[in-house]
mmCIF file of C-alpha atoms in Angstrom:
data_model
loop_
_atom_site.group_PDB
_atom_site.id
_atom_site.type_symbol
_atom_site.label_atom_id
_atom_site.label_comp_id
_atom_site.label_asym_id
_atom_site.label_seq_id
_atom_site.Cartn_x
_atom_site.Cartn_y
_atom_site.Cartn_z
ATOM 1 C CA UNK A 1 29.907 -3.924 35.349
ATOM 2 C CA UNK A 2 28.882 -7.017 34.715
ATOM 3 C CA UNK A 3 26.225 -8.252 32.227
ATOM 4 C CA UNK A 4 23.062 -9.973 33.394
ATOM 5 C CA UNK A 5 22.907 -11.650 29.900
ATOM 6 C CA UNK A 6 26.526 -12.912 30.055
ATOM 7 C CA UNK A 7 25.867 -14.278 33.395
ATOM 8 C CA UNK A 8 22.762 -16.270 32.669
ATOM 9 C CA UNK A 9 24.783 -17.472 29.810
ATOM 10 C CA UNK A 10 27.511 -18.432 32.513
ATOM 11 C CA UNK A 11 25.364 -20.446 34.311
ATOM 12 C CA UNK A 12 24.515 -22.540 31.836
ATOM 13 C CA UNK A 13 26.615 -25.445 31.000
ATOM 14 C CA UNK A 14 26.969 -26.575 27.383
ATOM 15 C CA UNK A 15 25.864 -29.802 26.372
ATOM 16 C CA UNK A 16 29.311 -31.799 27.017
ATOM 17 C CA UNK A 17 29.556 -30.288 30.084
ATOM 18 C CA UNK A 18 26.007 -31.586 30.999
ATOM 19 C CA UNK A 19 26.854 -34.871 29.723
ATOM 20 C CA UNK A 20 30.058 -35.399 31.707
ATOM 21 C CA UNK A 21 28.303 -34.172 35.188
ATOM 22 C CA UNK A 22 25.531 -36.184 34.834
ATOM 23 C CA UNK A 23 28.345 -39.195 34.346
ATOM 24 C CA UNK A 24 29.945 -37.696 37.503
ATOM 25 C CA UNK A 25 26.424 -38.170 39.052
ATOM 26 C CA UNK A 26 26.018 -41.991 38.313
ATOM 27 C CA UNK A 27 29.601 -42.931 39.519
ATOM 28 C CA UNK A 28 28.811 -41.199 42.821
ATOM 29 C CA UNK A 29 29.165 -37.646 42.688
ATOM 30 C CA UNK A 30 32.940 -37.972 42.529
ATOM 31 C CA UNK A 31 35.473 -38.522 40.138
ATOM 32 C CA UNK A 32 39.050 -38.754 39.890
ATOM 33 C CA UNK A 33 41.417 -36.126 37.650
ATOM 34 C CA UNK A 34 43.033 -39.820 35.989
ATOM 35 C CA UNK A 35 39.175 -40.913 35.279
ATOM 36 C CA UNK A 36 39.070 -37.833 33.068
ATOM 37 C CA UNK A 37 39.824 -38.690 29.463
ATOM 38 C CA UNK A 38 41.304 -36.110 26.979
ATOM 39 C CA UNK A 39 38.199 -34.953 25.216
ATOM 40 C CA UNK A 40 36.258 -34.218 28.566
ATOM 41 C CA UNK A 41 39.119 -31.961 29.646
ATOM 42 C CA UNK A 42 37.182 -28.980 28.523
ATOM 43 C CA UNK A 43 33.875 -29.947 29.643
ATOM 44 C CA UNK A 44 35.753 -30.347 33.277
ATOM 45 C CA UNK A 45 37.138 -27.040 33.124
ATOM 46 C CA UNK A 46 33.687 -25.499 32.184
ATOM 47 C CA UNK A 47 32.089 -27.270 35.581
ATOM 48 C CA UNK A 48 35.199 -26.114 37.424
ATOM 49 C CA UNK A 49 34.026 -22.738 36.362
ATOM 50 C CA UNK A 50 30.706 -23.047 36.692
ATOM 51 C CA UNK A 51 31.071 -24.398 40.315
ATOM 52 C CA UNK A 52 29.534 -26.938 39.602
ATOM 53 C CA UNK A 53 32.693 -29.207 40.691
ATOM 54 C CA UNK A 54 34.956 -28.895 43.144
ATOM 55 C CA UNK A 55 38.702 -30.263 43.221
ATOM 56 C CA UNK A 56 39.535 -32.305 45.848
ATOM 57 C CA UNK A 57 43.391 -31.382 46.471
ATOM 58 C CA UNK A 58 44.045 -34.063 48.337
ATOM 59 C CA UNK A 59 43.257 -36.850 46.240
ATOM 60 C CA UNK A 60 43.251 -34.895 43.199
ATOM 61 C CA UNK A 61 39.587 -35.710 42.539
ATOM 62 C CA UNK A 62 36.065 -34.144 41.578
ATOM 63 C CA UNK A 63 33.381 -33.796 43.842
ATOM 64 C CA UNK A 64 29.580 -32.730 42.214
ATOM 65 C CA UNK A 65 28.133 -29.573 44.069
ATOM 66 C CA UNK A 66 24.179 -28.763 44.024
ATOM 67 C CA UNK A 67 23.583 -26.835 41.100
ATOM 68 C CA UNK A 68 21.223 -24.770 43.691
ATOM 69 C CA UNK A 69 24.121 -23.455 44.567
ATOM 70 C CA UNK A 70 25.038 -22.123 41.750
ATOM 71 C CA UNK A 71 21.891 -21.101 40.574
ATOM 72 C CA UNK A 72 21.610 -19.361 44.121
ATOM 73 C CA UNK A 73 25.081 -17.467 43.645
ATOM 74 C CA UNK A 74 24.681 -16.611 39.967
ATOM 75 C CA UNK A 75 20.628 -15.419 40.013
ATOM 76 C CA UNK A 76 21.762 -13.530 43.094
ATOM 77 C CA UNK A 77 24.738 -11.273 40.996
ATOM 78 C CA UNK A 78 21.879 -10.846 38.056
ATOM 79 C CA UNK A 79 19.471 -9.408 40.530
ATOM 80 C CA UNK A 80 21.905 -7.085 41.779
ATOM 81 C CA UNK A 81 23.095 -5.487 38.110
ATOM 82 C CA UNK A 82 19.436 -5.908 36.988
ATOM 83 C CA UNK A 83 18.093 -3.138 39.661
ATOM 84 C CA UNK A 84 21.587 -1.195 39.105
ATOM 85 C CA UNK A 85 20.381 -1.093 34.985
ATOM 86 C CA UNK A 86 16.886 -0.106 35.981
ATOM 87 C CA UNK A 87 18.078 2.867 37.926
ATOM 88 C CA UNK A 88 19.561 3.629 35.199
ATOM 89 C CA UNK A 89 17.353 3.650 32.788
ATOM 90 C CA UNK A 90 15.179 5.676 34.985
ATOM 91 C CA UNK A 91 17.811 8.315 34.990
ATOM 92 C CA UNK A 92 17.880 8.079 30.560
ATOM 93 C CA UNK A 93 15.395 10.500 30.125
ATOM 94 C CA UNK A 94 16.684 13.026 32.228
ATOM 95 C CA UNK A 95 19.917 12.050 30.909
ATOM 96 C CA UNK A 96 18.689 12.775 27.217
ATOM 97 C CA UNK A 97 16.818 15.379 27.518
ATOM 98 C CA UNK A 98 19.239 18.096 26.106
ATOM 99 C CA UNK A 99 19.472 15.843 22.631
ATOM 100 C CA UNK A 100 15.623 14.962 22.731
ATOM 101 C CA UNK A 101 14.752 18.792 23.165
ATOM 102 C CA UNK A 102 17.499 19.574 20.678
ATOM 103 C CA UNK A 103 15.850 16.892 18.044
ATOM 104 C CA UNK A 104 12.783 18.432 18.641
ATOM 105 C CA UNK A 105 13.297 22.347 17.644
ATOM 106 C CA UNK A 106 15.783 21.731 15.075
ATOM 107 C CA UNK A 107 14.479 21.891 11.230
ATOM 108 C CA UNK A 108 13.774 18.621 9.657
ATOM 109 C CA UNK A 109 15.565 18.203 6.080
ATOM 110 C CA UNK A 110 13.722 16.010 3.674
ATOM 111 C CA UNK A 111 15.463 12.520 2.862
ATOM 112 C CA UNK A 112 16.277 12.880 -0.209
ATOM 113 C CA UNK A 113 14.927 9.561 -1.109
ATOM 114 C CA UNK A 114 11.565 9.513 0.400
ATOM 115 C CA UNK A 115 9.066 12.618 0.495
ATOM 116 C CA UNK A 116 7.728 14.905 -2.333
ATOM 117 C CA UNK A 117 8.995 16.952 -4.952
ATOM 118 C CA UNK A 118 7.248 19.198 -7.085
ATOM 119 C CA UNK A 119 6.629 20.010 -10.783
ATOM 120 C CA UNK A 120 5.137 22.561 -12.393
ATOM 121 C CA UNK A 121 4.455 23.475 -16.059
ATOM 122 C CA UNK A 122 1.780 21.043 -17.798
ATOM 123 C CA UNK A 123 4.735 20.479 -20.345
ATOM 124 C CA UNK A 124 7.077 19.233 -17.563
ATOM 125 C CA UNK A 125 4.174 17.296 -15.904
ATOM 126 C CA UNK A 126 3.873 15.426 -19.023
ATOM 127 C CA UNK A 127 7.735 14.765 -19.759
ATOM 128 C CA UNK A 128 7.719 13.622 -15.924
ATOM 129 C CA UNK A 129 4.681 11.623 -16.559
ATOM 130 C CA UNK A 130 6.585 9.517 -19.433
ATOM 131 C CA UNK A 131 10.044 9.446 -17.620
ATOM 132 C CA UNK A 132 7.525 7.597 -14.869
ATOM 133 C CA UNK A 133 6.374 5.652 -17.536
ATOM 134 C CA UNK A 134 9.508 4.737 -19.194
ATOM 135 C CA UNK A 135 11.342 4.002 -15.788
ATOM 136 C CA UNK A 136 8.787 2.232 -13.509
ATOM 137 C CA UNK A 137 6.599 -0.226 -15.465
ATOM 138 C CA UNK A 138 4.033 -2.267 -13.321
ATOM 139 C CA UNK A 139 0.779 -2.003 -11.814
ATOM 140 C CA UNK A 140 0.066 1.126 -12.853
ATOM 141 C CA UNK A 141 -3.220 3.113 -11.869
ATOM 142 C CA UNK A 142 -4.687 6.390 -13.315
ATOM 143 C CA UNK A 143 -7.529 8.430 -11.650
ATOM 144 C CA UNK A 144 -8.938 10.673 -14.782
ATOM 145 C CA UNK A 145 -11.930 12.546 -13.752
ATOM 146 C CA UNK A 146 -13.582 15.496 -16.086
ATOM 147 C CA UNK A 147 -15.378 14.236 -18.562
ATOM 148 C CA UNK A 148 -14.086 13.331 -21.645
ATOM 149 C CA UNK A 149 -10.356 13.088 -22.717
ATOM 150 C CA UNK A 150 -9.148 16.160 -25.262
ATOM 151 C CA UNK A 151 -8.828 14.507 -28.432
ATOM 152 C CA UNK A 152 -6.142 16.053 -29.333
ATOM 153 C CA UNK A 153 -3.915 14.230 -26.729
ATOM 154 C CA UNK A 154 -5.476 10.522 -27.060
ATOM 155 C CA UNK A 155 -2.765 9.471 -29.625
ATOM 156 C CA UNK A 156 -0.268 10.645 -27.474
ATOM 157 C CA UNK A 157 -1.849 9.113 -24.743
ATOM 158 C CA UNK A 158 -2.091 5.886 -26.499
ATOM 159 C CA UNK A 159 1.454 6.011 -27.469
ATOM 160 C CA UNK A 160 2.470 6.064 -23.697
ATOM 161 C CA UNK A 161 0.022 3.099 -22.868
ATOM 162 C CA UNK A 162 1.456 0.948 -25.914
ATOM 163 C CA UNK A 163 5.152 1.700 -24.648
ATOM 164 C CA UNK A 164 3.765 1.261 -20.922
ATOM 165 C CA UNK A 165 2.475 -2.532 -21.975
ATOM 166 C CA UNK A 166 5.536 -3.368 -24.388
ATOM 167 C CA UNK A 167 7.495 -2.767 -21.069
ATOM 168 C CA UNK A 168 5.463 -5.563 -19.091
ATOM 169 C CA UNK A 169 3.173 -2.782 -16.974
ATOM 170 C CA UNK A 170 -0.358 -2.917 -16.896
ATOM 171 C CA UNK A 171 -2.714 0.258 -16.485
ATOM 172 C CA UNK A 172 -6.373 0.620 -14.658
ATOM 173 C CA UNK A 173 -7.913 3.274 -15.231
ATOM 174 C CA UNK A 174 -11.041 5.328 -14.235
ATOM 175 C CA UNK A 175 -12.921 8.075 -16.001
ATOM 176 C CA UNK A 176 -16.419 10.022 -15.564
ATOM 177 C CA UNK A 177 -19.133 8.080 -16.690
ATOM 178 C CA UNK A 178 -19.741 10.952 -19.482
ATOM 179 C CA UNK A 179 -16.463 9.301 -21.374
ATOM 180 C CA UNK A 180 -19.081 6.525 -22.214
ATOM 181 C CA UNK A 181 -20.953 8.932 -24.849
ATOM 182 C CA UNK A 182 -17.591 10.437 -26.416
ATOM 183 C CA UNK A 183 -16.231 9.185 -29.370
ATOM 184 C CA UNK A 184 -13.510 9.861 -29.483
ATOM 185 C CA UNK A 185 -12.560 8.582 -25.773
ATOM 186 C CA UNK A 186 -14.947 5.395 -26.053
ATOM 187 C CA UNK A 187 -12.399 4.492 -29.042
ATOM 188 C CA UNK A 188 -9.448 5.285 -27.238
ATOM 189 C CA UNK A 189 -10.763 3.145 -24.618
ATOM 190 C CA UNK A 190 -10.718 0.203 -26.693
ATOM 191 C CA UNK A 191 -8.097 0.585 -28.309
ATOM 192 C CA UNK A 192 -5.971 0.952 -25.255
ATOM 193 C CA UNK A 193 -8.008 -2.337 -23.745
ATOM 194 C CA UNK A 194 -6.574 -4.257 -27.000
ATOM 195 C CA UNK A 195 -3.252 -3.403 -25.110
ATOM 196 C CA UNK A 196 -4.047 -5.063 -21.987
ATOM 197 C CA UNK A 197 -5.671 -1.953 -20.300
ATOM 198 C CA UNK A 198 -8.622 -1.931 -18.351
ATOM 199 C CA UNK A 199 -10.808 1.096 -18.280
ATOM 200 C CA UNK A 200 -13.611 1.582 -16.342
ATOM 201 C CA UNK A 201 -16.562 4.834 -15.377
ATOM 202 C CA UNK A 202 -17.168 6.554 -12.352
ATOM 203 C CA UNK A 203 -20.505 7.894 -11.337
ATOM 204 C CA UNK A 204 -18.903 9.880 -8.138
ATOM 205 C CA UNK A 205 -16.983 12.666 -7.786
ATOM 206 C CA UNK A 206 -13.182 11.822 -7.573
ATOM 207 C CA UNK A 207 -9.647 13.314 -7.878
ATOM 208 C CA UNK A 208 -7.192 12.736 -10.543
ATOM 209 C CA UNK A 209 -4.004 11.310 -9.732
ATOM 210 C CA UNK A 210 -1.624 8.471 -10.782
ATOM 211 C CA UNK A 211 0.037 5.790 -9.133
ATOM 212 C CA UNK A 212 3.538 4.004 -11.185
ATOM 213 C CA UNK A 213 4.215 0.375 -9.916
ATOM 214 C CA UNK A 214 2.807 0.877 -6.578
ATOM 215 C CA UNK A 215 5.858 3.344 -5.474
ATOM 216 C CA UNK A 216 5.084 6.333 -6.356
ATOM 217 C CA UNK A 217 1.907 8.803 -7.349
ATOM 218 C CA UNK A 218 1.582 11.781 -9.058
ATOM 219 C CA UNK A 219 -1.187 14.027 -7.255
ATOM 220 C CA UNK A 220 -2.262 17.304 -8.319
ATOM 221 C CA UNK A 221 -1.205 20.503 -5.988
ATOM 222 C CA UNK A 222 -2.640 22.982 -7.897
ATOM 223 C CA UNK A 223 -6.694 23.452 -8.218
ATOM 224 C CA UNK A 224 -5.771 24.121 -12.098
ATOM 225 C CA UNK A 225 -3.637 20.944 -12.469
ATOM 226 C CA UNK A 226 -0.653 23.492 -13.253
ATOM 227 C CA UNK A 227 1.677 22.203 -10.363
ATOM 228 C CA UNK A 228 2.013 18.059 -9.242
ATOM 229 C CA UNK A 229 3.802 16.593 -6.431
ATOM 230 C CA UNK A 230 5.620 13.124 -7.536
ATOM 231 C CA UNK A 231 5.361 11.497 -4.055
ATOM 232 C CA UNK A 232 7.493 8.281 -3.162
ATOM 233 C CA UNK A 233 6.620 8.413 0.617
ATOM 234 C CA UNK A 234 5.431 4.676 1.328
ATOM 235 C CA UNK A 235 2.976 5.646 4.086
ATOM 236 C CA UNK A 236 1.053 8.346 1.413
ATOM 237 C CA UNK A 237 1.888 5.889 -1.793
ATOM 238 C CA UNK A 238 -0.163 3.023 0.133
ATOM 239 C CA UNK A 239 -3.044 6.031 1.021
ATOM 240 C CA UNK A 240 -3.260 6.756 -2.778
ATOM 241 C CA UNK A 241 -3.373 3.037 -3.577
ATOM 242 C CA UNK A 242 -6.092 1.979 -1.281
ATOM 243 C CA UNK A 243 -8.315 5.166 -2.628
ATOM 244 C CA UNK A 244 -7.853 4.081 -6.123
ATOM 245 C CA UNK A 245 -8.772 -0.068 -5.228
ATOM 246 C CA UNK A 246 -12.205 1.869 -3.171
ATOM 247 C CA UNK A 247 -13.144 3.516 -6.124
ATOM 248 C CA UNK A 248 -12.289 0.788 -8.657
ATOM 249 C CA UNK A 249 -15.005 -1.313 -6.651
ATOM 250 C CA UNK A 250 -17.606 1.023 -6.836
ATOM 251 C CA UNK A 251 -16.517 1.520 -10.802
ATOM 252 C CA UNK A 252 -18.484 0.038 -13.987
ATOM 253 C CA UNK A 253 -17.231 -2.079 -16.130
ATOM 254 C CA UNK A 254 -17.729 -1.320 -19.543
ATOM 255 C CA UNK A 255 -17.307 -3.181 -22.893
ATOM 256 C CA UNK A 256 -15.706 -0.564 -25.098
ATOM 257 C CA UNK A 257 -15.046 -2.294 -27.812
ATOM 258 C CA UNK A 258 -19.261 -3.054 -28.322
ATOM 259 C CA UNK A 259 -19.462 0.648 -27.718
ATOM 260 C CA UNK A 260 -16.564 1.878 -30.412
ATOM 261 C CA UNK A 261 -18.327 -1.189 -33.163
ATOM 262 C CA UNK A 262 -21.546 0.805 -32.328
ATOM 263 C CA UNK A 263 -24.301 3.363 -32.545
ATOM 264 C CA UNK A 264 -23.350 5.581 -30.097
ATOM 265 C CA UNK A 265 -26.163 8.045 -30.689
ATOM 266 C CA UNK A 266 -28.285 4.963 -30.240
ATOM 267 C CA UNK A 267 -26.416 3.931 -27.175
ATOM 268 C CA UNK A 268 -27.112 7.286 -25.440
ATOM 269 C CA UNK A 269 -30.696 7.875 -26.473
ATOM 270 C CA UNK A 270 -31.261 4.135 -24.709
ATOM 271 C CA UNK A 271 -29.401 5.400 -21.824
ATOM 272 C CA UNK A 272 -31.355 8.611 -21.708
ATOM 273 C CA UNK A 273 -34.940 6.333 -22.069
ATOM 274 C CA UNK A 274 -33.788 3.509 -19.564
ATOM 275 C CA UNK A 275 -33.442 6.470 -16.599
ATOM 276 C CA UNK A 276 -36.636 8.032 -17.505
ATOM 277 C CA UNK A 277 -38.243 4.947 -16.720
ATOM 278 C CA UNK A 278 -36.924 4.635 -13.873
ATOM 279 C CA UNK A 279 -38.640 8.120 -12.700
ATOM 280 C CA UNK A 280 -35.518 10.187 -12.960
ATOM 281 C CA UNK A 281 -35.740 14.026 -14.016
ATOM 282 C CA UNK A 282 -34.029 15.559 -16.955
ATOM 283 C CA UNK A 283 -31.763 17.396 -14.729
ATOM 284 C CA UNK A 284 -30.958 14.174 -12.771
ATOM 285 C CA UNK A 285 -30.088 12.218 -16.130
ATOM 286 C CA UNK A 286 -28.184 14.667 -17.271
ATOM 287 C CA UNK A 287 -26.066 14.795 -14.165
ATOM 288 C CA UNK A 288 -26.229 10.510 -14.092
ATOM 289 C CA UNK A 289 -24.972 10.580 -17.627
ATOM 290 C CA UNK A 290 -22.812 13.782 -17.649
ATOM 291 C CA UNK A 291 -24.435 15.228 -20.320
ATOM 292 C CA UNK A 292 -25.786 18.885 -20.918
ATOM 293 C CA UNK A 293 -29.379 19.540 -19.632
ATOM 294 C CA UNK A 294 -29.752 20.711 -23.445
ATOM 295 C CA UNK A 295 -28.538 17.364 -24.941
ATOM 296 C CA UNK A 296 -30.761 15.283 -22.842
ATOM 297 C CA UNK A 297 -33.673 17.648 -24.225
ATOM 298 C CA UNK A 298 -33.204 17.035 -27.206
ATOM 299 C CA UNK A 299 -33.153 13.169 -26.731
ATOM 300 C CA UNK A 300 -36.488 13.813 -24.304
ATOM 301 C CA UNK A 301 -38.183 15.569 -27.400
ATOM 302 C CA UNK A 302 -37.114 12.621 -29.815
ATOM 303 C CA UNK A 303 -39.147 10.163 -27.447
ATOM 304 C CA UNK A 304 -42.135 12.317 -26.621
ATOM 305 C CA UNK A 305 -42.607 12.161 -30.292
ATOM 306 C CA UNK A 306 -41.873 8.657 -30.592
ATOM 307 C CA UNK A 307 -44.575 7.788 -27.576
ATOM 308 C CA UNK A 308 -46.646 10.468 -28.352
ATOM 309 C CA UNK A 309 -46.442 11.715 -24.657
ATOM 310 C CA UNK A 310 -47.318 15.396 -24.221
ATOM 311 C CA UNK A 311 -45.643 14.894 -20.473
ATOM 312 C CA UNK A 312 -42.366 13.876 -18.831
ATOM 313 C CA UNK A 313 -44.237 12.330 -16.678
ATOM 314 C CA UNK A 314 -46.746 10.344 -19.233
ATOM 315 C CA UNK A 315 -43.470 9.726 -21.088
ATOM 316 C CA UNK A 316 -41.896 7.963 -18.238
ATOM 317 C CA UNK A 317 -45.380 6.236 -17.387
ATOM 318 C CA UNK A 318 -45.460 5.022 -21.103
ATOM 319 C CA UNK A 319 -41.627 3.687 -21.078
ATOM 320 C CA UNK A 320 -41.685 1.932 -17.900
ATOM 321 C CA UNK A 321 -45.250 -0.057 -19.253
ATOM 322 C CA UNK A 322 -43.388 -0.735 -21.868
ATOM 323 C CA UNK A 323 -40.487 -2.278 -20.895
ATOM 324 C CA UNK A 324 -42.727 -3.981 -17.648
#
């Protein structure tokens, strides 16, 4: 069968070929075979094919044809193998349909470099975490939500973010707007920020996960953090990344090192008095600040005293005529 491409090609003469019939053209529309020098043998032979000229046996000369003609002849033969392939490719589903059926019941086996894998153990979360670390320096993102980091594993975490910069990578990270009133987290905050981190609070819920140089997250798939699926499927890598950019926008900034140099009972007991002013309940600050009802009550009774309000309410009045 034929090919419609290789006969459109066909019917197309190459650019010496072109040059020499035009030349044919302006002596006439004829030429003779001793007219023909050596390097326009070729190109003659190409118009020969292309019927584009016709030997006179006779004289032994050219003569130039219409190149309707040709067209006519040539767009004729690729209409007629153009409907033959679209039959055909009518008939390729039917054709198929014992592989596409076949494809479709047949279990699916994971490519072995794309999909997820799972880990469980917080130990062997942890060595994963650093083999992560050690292997795929970058852009590096880490969702931390509940409260506070366990002080017991800030050096350790420090320890991966100095390696992490040393390495060239770069970490964002998010926490609960509670780590604000921890010591212990405020100066591991900025001391990791003295590395090149970036840390910044979160006053929505949100899920902890990580996310190593753009390529691959970490995600929780336990409810108890005991089990994580390293994932280094693009299309759910990219999800992860574009939930951790949402929530970085909607994020606060915070100076860390101002907060580690310091009060940071004073710092909270502001905090506390700048949302009762702004007619928040003691429930609601406690909940804005992630603080225990009973810790905010305590801070509540330090400023009744110190406005001599015998009310919530006249000690909010009182505050917010202050600071007005």
């Amino acid at each position: 069968m034929a090919d419609p491409t290789a006969l459109l090609a066909a019917a197309l003469p190459d650019a010496a070929a072109r040059a020499l019939y035009l030349a044919v053209l302006r002596e006439g529309g004829r030429i003779r075979a001793a007219e023909v020098g050596p390097g326009d043998q070729e190109a003659l032979g190409r118009l020969v094919e292309l019927g584009l000229l016709v030997p006179q046996l006779l004289d032994g000369s050219y003569s130039a044809v219409d190149p309707r003609t040709a067209i006519e002849r040539i767009g004729g033969e690729i209409r007629r193998q153009s409907i033959r392939l679209l039959a055909e490719a009518e008939q390729l589903p039917e054709l198929m349909d014992e592989l596409t059926q076949a494809y479709d019941t047949s279990p699916k086996r994971r490519s072995a470099s794309t999909g997820a894998r799972y880990v469980t153990g917080k130990e062997e979360i942890r060595h994963e975490i650093d083999r992560l670390t050690e292997a795929m320096p970058g852009d590096g993102m880490s969702a931390q939500p509940g409260g506070p980091r366990p002080a017991n594993e800030l050096p350790d975490s420090l320890r991966r973010a100095r390696r992490f910069h040393e390495r060239g990578g770069t970490v964002r990270s998010l926490y609960e707007i509670s780590a604000k009133y921890d010591p212990p987290t405020v100066r591991f905050a900025a001391q990791a920020s003295r590395l090149g981190a970036t840390t910044r609070v979160l006053a929505v819920p949100f899920r902890r996960f990580l996310i190593f140089a753009r390529t691959v997250a970490v995600i929780p798939a336990a409810a108890d953090y005991s089990t994580a699926a390293v994932v280094d499927d693009p299309a759910t890598v990219a999800f992860a990344v574009d939930t951790f950019e949402t929530l970085w926008q909607q994020a606060e900034g915070v100076n860390w090192a101002a907060l580690d140099d310091g009060s940071l009972g004073s710092a909270v007991h502001e905090q506390v008095g700048a949302l009762l002013a702004q007619g928040l309940t003691q429930r609601s600050v406690a909940t804005r600040l992630g603080l225990s009802e009973r810790t905010v009550a305590g801070h509540i009774a330090r400023l009744r005293e110190q406005y001599d309000a015998e009310t919530l309410f006249q000690l909010g009045w009182q505050m917010r005529g202050e600071r007005s």
